[in-house]
């Protein structure tokens, strides 16, 4: 227990070195999307205001954060993104996953393992060097989950609880102002948590239930209102539904490339994706533990919350609809690192 903070710092340093070693090998930005965001951020810095007409003009939090870092520290876009968004992602995700696991199981070893699993998860590493608003918005999700869990049983009139609730509302606003997919994910997770707690009450009538529909509904109303009246993303959603969530909405693949893409041997595909498959497969052991009698109402809810983004990514893929699955797997890896840590700990100390 004494060494937990020290180990957590080592885990954070490991996460930073894995992500940044990729960035520092190359002189310029990595990936496709970061170039677009760099152009928009540099335009904000040069003109001194947020230009109209971009798809992120009304979701500017990510760009403003990098712009502020760039101006204050005098750094170019790449290093400003590393120092603000990338570093924040690695630290917040690992620390809050540690706090959630510690809160659920009162066991710092599971917490530290969960933090380590986040730091070495492939989609998390990807989003830490391929800095985009979606990756950054996910930082707020574990924080909100932690605040929802830790304020559930407190007296609502208590000043500390009030402060935490206000923080939670501000973080939810931050998610809405950063990215649409992350906001959708947050709304779904809040409803799933409410549903899971209600279900738990059916199985164990004596368990105390602290959930209200106020939080998920309030968040969804805020989100849809912003999309409808301010940012205009409801039209995009309408087009997506009209297209039937087809992959062509997001990806324009040149026809010359199609013949080439099909020729990756199965063995290589398996090897490339094995890390992710094992991550998700092993986490099911932890999920079963968390929904068993040994778990609590909080761990029961948390298990379903972790499963939701994985299910969305998985079922959209096998049904041939696209919801940009790798972004959902990134959310899933952050949340499922907790059951994965439970699984490794349970099997390891069995």
XYZ file of N, CA, C and O in Angstrom, residues 211-283:
292
model
N -29.730 5.182 -7.720
C -29.691 5.768 -9.065
C -30.965 6.543 -9.373
O -32.043 6.170 -8.932
N -30.799 7.610 -10.137
C -31.958 8.323 -10.660
C -31.775 8.455 -12.162
O -30.646 8.403 -12.659
N -32.878 8.636 -12.855
C -32.793 8.839 -14.302
C -32.435 10.277 -14.630
O -32.227 10.617 -15.787
N -32.346 11.108 -13.595
C -32.092 12.532 -13.799
C -30.760 12.775 -14.522
O -30.688 13.581 -15.447
N -29.707 12.051 -14.103
C -28.373 12.291 -14.691
C -28.334 11.913 -16.171
O -27.997 12.753 -17.011
N -28.713 10.647 -16.545
C -28.669 10.330 -17.980
C -29.586 11.205 -18.826
O -29.194 11.648 -19.909
N -30.789 11.489 -18.314
C -31.714 12.318 -19.090
C -31.193 13.741 -19.234
O -31.216 14.320 -20.310
N -30.721 14.290 -18.124
C -30.199 15.659 -18.143
C -29.060 15.795 -19.135
O -29.013 16.736 -19.941
N -28.157 14.815 -19.112
C -27.002 14.860 -20.014
C -27.445 14.763 -21.470
O -26.981 15.518 -22.325
N -28.366 13.821 -21.746
C -28.820 13.613 -23.125
C -29.518 14.861 -23.662
O -29.311 15.248 -24.816
N -30.339 15.496 -22.813
C -31.036 16.709 -23.231
C -30.027 17.813 -23.575
O -30.125 18.467 -24.616
N -29.014 17.969 -22.691
C -27.963 18.970 -22.942
C -27.269 18.703 -24.277
O -27.060 19.609 -25.088
N -26.927 17.427 -24.487
C -26.163 17.037 -25.673
C -26.968 17.296 -26.946
O -26.488 17.929 -27.894
N -28.220 16.803 -26.963
C -29.045 16.941 -28.164
C -29.371 18.416 -28.417
O -29.394 18.869 -29.571
N -29.580 19.177 -27.331
C -29.872 20.604 -27.492
C -28.688 21.314 -28.149
O -28.867 22.112 -29.074
N -27.482 20.985 -27.693
C -26.283 21.618 -28.278
C -26.152 21.249 -29.751
O -25.888 22.092 -30.594
N -26.367 19.973 -30.068
C -26.251 19.524 -31.462
C -27.306 20.172 -32.349
O -27.050 20.490 -33.498
N -28.516 20.345 -31.799
C -29.617 20.849 -32.624
C -29.510 22.356 -32.836
O -29.590 22.842 -33.961
N -29.323 23.098 -31.735
C -29.446 24.557 -31.827
C -28.119 25.269 -32.056
O -28.102 26.406 -32.482
N -26.997 24.610 -31.736
C -25.726 25.324 -31.852
C -24.823 24.721 -32.923
O -24.466 25.375 -33.894
N -24.459 23.433 -32.768
C -23.403 22.909 -33.646
C -23.934 22.283 -34.932
O -23.175 22.053 -35.865
N -25.235 21.984 -34.982
C -25.801 21.419 -36.212
C -25.416 19.989 -36.487
O -25.515 19.518 -37.621
N -24.970 19.244 -35.457
C -24.569 17.852 -35.706
C -25.760 16.911 -35.841
O -25.582 15.742 -36.164
N -26.959 17.424 -35.529
C -28.138 16.571 -35.686
C -28.352 16.228 -37.162
O -28.742 15.115 -37.503
N -28.018 17.183 -38.059
C -28.131 16.900 -39.503
C -27.204 15.758 -39.904
O -27.573 14.884 -40.675
N -25.972 15.790 -39.363
C -25.010 14.721 -39.658
C -25.565 13.381 -39.211
O -25.468 12.377 -39.922
N -26.162 13.381 -38.006
C -26.751 12.151 -37.462
C -27.878 11.677 -38.378
O -27.989 10.482 -38.677
N -28.677 12.653 -38.872
C -29.767 12.311 -39.790
C -29.242 11.654 -41.066
O -29.774 10.640 -41.526
N -28.158 12.235 -41.619
C -27.555 11.659 -42.832
C -27.053 10.254 -42.570
O -27.213 9.352 -43.392
N -26.430 10.082 -41.393
C -25.892 8.764 -41.037
C -26.996 7.727 -40.992
O -26.840 6.604 -41.478
N -28.128 8.113 -40.364
C -29.253 7.174 -40.253
C -29.798 6.879 -41.656
O -30.133 5.741 -41.983
N -29.828 7.928 -42.498
C -30.312 7.745 -43.872
C -29.407 6.776 -44.643
O -29.871 5.935 -45.398
N -28.114 6.904 -44.418
C -27.147 6.014 -45.087
C -27.119 4.636 -44.440
O -26.387 3.756 -44.875
N -27.830 4.474 -43.335
C -27.829 3.196 -42.624
C -26.489 2.886 -41.988
O -26.053 1.745 -41.968
N -25.840 3.913 -41.459
C -24.531 3.761 -40.807
C -23.558 2.993 -41.693
O -22.869 2.083 -41.249
N -23.518 3.363 -42.978
C -22.624 2.671 -43.900
C -21.203 3.179 -43.709
O -20.991 4.355 -43.425
N -20.240 2.295 -43.895
C -18.824 2.645 -43.717
C -18.428 3.732 -44.726
O -17.534 4.537 -44.461
N -19.120 3.802 -45.880
C -18.769 4.786 -46.913
C -18.958 6.222 -46.439
O -18.397 7.149 -47.017
N -19.770 6.379 -45.396
C -19.974 7.730 -44.855
C -18.664 8.284 -44.286
O -18.383 9.460 -44.359
N -17.869 7.382 -43.691
C -16.634 7.818 -43.014
C -15.397 7.637 -43.875
O -14.443 8.383 -43.760
N -15.391 6.593 -44.700
C -14.151 6.229 -45.400
C -14.374 6.259 -46.901
O -15.314 5.656 -47.405
N -13.514 6.975 -47.602
C -13.565 6.956 -49.069
C -12.343 6.167 -49.549
O -11.234 6.690 -49.569
N -12.540 4.889 -49.879
C -11.417 4.049 -50.291
C -11.253 4.098 -51.810
O -12.212 3.847 -52.532
N -10.049 4.428 -52.298
C -9.845 4.413 -53.751
C -9.988 2.992 -54.306
O -9.553 2.035 -53.651
N -10.584 2.831 -55.496
C -10.828 1.479 -56.037
C -9.543 0.676 -56.250
O -9.549 -0.545 -56.122
N -8.398 1.360 -56.562
C -7.137 0.620 -56.794
C -6.699 -0.100 -55.516
O -6.016 -1.113 -55.569
N -7.110 0.469 -54.396
C -6.628 -0.055 -53.120
C -7.402 -1.297 -52.703
O -6.912 -2.118 -51.940
N -8.634 -1.451 -53.225
C -9.510 -2.522 -52.751
C -8.936 -3.907 -53.025
O -9.013 -4.802 -52.192
N -8.326 -4.093 -54.226
C -7.775 -5.411 -54.559
C -6.610 -5.745 -53.632
O -6.371 -6.891 -53.283
N -5.884 -4.686 -53.252
C -4.694 -4.901 -52.429
C -5.087 -5.252 -50.992
O -4.469 -6.071 -50.349
N -6.165 -4.628 -50.517
C -6.504 -4.726 -49.093
C -6.926 -6.124 -48.688
O -6.751 -6.526 -47.545
N -7.489 -6.885 -49.637
C -8.048 -8.186 -49.271
C -6.965 -9.247 -49.095
O -7.241 -10.351 -48.651
N -5.707 -8.927 -49.458
C -4.709 -9.985 -49.547
C -3.840 -10.158 -48.298
O -2.780 -10.747 -48.380
N -4.282 -9.621 -47.147
C -3.486 -9.837 -45.921
C -3.773 -11.244 -45.405
O -4.932 -11.589 -45.187
N -2.744 -12.095 -45.231
C -3.002 -13.467 -44.776
C -3.644 -13.489 -43.390
O -3.416 -12.596 -42.575
N -4.454 -14.517 -43.147
C -5.194 -14.637 -41.887
C -4.251 -14.650 -40.693
O -4.503 -14.004 -39.671
N -3.121 -15.375 -40.832
C -2.163 -15.457 -39.728
C -1.677 -14.085 -39.286
O -1.594 -13.798 -38.089
N -1.395 -13.234 -40.281
C -0.911 -11.883 -39.954
C -2.006 -11.053 -39.316
O -1.768 -10.301 -38.373
N -3.228 -11.194 -39.838
C -4.341 -10.445 -39.260
C -4.539 -10.840 -37.802
O -4.756 -9.995 -36.932
N -4.459 -12.160 -37.554
C -4.617 -12.654 -36.182
C -3.522 -12.094 -35.286
O -3.787 -11.601 -34.184
N -2.283 -12.151 -35.796
C -1.156 -11.667 -35.003
C -1.303 -10.178 -34.688
O -1.039 -9.730 -33.581
N -1.762 -9.414 -35.716
C -1.927 -7.974 -35.516
C -2.981 -7.648 -34.472
O -2.878 -6.654 -33.768
N -4.043 -8.468 -34.429
C -5.174 -8.134 -33.562
C -5.215 -8.948 -32.278
O -6.133 -8.792 -31.472
N -4.206 -9.813 -32.107
C -4.247 -10.729 -30.963
C -4.280 -9.989 -29.633
O -5.006 -10.371 -28.711
N -3.496 -8.904 -29.552
C -3.443 -8.151 -28.297
C -4.818 -7.682 -27.873
O -5.242 -7.859 -26.731
N -5.548 -7.116 -28.831
C -6.877 -6.594 -28.525
C -7.840 -7.734 -28.176
O -8.618 -7.640 -27.220
N -7.783 -8.832 -28.952
C -8.688 -9.951 -28.677
C -8.443 -10.528 -27.286
O -9.381 -10.814 -26.551
N -7.167 -10.711 -26.941
C -6.853 -11.263 -25.617
C -7.294 -10.317 -24.514
O -7.813 -10.747 -23.484
N -7.093 -9.019 -24.748
C -7.500 -7.998 -23.776
C -8.980 -8.151 -23.453
O -9.387 -8.228 -22.290
N -9.803 -8.208 -24.527
C -11.249 -8.285 -24.319
C -11.679 -9.660 -23.795
O -12.568 -9.761 -22.960
N -11.021 -10.721 -24.311
C -11.430 -12.072 -23.905
C -11.162 -12.290 -22.418
O -12.019 -12.787 -21.682
N -9.969 -11.893 -21.953
C -9.637 -12.098 -20.542
C -10.494 -11.230 -19.621
O -10.790 -11.612 -18.498
N -10.880 -10.056 -20.137
C -11.665 -9.167 -19.268
C -13.019 -9.791 -18.926
O -13.638 -9.429 -17.928
